[in-house]
Coordinates of C-alpha atoms and ligand atoms in Angstrom, one line a residue:
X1 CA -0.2 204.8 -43.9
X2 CA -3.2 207.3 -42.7
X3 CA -1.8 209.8 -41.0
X4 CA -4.3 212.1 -38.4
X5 CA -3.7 215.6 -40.6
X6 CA -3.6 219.2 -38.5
X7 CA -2.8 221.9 -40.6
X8 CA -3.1 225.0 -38.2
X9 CA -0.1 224.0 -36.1
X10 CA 1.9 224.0 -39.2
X11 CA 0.6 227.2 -40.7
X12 CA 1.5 228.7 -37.1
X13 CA 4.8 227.4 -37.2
X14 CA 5.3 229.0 -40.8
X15 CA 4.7 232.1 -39.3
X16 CA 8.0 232.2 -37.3
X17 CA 10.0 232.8 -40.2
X18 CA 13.0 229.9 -38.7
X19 CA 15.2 228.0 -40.3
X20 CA 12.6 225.0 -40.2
X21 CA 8.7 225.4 -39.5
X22 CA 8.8 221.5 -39.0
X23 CA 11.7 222.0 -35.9
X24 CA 9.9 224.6 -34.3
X25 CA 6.6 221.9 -33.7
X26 CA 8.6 219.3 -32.8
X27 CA 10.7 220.9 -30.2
X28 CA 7.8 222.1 -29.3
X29 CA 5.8 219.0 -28.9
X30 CA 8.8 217.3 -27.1
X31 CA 8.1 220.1 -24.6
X32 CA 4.5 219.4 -24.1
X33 CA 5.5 216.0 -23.9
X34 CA 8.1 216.2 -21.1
X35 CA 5.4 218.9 -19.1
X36 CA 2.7 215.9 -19.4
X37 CA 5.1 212.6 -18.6
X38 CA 5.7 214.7 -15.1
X39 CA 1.8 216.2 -15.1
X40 CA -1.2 214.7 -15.1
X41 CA -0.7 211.6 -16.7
X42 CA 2.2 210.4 -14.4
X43 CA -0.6 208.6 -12.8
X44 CA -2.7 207.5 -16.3
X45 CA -3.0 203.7 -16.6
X46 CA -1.6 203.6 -20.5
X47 CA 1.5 205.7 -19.4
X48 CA 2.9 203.9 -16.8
X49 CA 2.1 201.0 -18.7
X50 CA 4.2 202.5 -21.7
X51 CA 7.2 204.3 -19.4
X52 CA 7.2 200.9 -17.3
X53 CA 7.8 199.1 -20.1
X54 CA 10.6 201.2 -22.1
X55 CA 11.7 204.1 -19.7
X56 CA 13.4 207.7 -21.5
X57 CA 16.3 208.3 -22.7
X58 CA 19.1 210.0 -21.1
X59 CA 18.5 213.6 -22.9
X60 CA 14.4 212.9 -22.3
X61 CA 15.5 212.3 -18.0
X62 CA 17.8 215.7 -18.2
X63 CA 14.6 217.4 -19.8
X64 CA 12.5 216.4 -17.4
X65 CA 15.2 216.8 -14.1
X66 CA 15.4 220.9 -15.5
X67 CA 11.8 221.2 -15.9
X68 CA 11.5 224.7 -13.6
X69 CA 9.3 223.9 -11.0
X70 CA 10.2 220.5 -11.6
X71 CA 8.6 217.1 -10.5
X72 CA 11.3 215.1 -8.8
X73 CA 8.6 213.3 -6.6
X74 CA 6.6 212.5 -10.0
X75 CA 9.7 211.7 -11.7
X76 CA 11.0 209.4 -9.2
X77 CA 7.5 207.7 -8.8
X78 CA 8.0 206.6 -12.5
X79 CA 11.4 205.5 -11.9
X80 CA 10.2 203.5 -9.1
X81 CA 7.8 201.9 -10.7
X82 CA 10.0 201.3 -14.2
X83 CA 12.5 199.8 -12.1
X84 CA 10.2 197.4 -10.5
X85 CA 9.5 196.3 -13.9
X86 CA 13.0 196.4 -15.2
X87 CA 14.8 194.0 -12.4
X88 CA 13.0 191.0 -12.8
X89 CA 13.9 191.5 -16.8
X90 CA 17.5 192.2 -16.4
X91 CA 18.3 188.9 -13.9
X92 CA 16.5 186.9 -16.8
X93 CA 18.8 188.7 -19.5
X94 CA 21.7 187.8 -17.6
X95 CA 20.4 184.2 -16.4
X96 CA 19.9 183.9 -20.7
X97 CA 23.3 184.7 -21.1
X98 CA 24.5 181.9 -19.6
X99 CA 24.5 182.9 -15.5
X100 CA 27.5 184.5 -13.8
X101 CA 28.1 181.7 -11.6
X102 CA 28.4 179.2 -15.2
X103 CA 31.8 179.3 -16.5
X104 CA 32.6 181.0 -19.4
X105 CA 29.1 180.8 -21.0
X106 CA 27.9 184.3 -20.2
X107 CA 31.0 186.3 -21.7
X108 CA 30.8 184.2 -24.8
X109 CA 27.4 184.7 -25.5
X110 CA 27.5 188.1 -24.5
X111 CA 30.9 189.1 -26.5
X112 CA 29.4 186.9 -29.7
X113 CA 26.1 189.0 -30.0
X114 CA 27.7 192.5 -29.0
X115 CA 30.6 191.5 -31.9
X116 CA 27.8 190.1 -34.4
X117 CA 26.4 193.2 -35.6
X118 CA 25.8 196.9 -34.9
X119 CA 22.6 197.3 -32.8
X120 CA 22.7 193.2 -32.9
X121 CA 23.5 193.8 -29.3
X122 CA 23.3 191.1 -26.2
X123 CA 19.6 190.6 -24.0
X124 CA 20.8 193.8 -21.6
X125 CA 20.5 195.8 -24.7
X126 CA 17.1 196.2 -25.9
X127 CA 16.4 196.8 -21.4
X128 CA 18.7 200.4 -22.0
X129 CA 17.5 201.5 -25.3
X130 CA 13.9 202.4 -25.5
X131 CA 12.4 206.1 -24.9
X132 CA 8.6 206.7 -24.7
X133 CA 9.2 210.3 -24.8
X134 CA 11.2 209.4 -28.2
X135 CA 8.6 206.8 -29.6
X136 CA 6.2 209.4 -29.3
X137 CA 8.3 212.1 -30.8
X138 CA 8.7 210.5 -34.0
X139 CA 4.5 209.2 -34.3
X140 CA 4.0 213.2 -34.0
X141 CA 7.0 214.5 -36.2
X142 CA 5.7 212.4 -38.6
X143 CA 2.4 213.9 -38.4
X144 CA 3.5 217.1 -38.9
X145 CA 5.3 216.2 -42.0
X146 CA 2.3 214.6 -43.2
X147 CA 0.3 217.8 -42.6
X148 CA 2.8 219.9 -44.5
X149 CA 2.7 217.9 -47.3
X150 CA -0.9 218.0 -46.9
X151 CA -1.1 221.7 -47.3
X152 CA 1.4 221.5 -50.1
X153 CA -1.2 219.4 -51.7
X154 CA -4.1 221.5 -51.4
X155 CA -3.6 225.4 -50.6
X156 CA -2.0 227.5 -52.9
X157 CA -1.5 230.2 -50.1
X158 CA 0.3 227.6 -48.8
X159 CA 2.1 226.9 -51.3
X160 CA 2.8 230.5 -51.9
X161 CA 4.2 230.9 -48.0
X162 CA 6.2 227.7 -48.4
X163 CA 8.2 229.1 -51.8
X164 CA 8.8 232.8 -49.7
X165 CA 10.0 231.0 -46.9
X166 CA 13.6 229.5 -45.3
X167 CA 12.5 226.5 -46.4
X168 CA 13.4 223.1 -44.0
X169 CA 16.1 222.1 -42.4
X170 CA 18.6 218.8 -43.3
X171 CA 16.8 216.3 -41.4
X172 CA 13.2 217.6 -42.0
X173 CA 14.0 217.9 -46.3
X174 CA 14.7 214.6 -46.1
X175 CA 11.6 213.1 -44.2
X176 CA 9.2 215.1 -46.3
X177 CA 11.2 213.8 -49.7
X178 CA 10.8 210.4 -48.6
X179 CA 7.0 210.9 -47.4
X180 CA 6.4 212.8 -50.2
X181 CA 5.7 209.7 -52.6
X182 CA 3.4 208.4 -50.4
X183 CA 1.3 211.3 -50.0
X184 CA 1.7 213.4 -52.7
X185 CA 1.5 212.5 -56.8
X186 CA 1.9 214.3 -60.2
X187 CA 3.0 217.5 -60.7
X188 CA 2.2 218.3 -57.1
X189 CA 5.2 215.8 -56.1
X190 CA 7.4 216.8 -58.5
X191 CA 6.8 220.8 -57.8
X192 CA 7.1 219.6 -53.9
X193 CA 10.3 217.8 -54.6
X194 CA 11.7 221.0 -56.2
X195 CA 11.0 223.6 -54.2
X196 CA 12.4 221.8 -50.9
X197 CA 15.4 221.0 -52.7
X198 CA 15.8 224.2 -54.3
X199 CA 15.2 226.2 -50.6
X200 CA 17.7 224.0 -48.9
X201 CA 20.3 225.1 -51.1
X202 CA 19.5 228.5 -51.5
X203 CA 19.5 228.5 -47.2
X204 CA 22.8 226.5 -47.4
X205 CA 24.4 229.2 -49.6
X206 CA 23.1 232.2 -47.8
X207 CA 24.2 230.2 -44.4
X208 CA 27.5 229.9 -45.7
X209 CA 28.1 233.2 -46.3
X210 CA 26.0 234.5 -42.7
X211 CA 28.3 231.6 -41.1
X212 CA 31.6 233.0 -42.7
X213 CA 30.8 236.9 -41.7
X214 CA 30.3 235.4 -38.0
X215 CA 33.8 233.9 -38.3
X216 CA 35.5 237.2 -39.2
X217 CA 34.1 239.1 -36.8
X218 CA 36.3 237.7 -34.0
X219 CA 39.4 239.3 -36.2
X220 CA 40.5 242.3 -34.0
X221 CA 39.9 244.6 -37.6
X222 CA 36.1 243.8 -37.9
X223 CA 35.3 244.4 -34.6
X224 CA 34.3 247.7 -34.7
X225 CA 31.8 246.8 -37.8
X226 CA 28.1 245.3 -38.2
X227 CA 27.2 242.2 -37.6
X228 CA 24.5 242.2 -39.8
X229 CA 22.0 239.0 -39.3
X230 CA 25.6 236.9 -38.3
X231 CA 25.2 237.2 -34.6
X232 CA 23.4 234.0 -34.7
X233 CA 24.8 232.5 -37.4
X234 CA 26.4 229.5 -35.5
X235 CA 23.4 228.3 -34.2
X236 CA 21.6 228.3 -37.2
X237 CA 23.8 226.5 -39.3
X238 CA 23.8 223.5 -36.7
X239 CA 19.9 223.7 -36.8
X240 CA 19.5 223.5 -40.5
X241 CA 22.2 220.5 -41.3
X242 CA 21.2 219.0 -37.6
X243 CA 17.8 220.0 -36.8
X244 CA 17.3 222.3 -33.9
X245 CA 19.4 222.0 -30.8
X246 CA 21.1 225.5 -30.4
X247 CA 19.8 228.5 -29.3
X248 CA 16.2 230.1 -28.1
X249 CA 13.4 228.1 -27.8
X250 CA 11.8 228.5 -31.6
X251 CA 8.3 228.5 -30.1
X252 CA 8.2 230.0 -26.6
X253 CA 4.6 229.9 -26.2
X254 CA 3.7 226.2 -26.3
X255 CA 5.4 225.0 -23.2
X256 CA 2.1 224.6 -21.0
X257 CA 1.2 221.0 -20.4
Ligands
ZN1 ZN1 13.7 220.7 -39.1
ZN2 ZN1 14.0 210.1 -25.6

């Protein structure tokens, strides 16, 4: 797969010194991308096209109902119009599943297919699962990987800020492991393959130990002591086995649409 490489973003996120460089972009994309769905392109042809068809997700609508300032007009308009969409899709789901006035027909097929397999699901499913927020999320997170990678590949500075670094987080090690055959071969893979490995669990370690300070400091006999770089310990833990969720914004300055 060809993936549209854009290395400054990256090298910027490097210099935050987190937990994960690849976190900090994508929470900061999602941002930008929950600032645009109630911006400007509310109104763009290939967006409503896209949010007609699929909709957000519940944590993408609680984004976008706390955006300050917010848009409730421009979110509703979207909602409007997804919901025109959706109806006519959801009688022919339940008409396909046998019709409510039919006899037993409708439970059974719906009770076989939800029964069948995990995510098998019955035709209201796939009309409650979709997120174009999401869907675009992952295109970009991707992207980002592949531009790490990319670096990895060809900068030894890079290279070099990579090694002094936290390292990734969980989630993110993972994605650029399993990218990393695809984009990367030789020694270059193997040294890749290494040093993320070998950052994760020198993070985990020195998490563990920030993690296990921060617990002892609620007894009553190390209260009066330092708290070292534990204050935040919690948080960061989550974000390196979970990818961020807790906490400050990693990149504050990105949030204009
Ligand atoms: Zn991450
Ligand atoms: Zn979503």
């Amino acid at each position: 797969m060809k993936y549209h490489i854009d290395t400054i973003p990256v090298w910027d996120a490097m210099h935050l010194d987190s937990e994960c460089p690849l976190c900090a972009l994508r929470r900061s994309t999602e941002r930008l991308l929950i600032s645009r769905s109630l911006g400007a392109s509310v109104m763009s042809p290939d967006t409503r096209i896209r949010v007609n068809d699929l909709g957000f997700c519940p944590q993408h609508h609680q984004m976008m109902h706390l955006q300050p300032g917010g848009n409730r007009l421009g979110h509703g308009l979207m909602m409007l119009s997804h919901l025109q969409t959706l109806r006519p899709r959801v009688s022919q789901a339940l008409k396909a599943g046998g019709g409510q006035g039919q006899g037993g027909g409708f439970s059974r097929l719906f009770r076989r297919q939800a029964s069948a397999s995990v995510g098998g699901g019955s035709p209201l499913q796939p009309l409650c699962a979709g997120c174009t927020v999401c869907e675009e999320l992952e295109t970009q997170s991707k992207r980002q990987a592949a531009s790490l990678l990319h670096l990895w590949n060809t900068e030894a500075a890079f290279r070099e800020a990579f090694l002094a670094s936290k390292g990734l987080c969980l989630p993110h090690t993972e994605l650029t492991l399993a990218m990393s055959g695809e984009l990367l071969s030789g020694e270059r893979l193997a040294s890749y393959a290494q040093a993320a490995g070998q950052l994760l669990e020198d993070s985990l370690t020195r998490l563990e130990e920030e993690l296990a300070w921060f617990t002892q400091k609620f007894d009553y006999r190390n209260a009066q002591k330092d708290w070292g770089t534990s204050r935040d310990a919690l948080e960061r833990v989550v974000n390196k086995l979970r990818g961020w969720c807790l906490g400050p914004e990693p990149m504050q300055d990105e949030q204009k649409a």
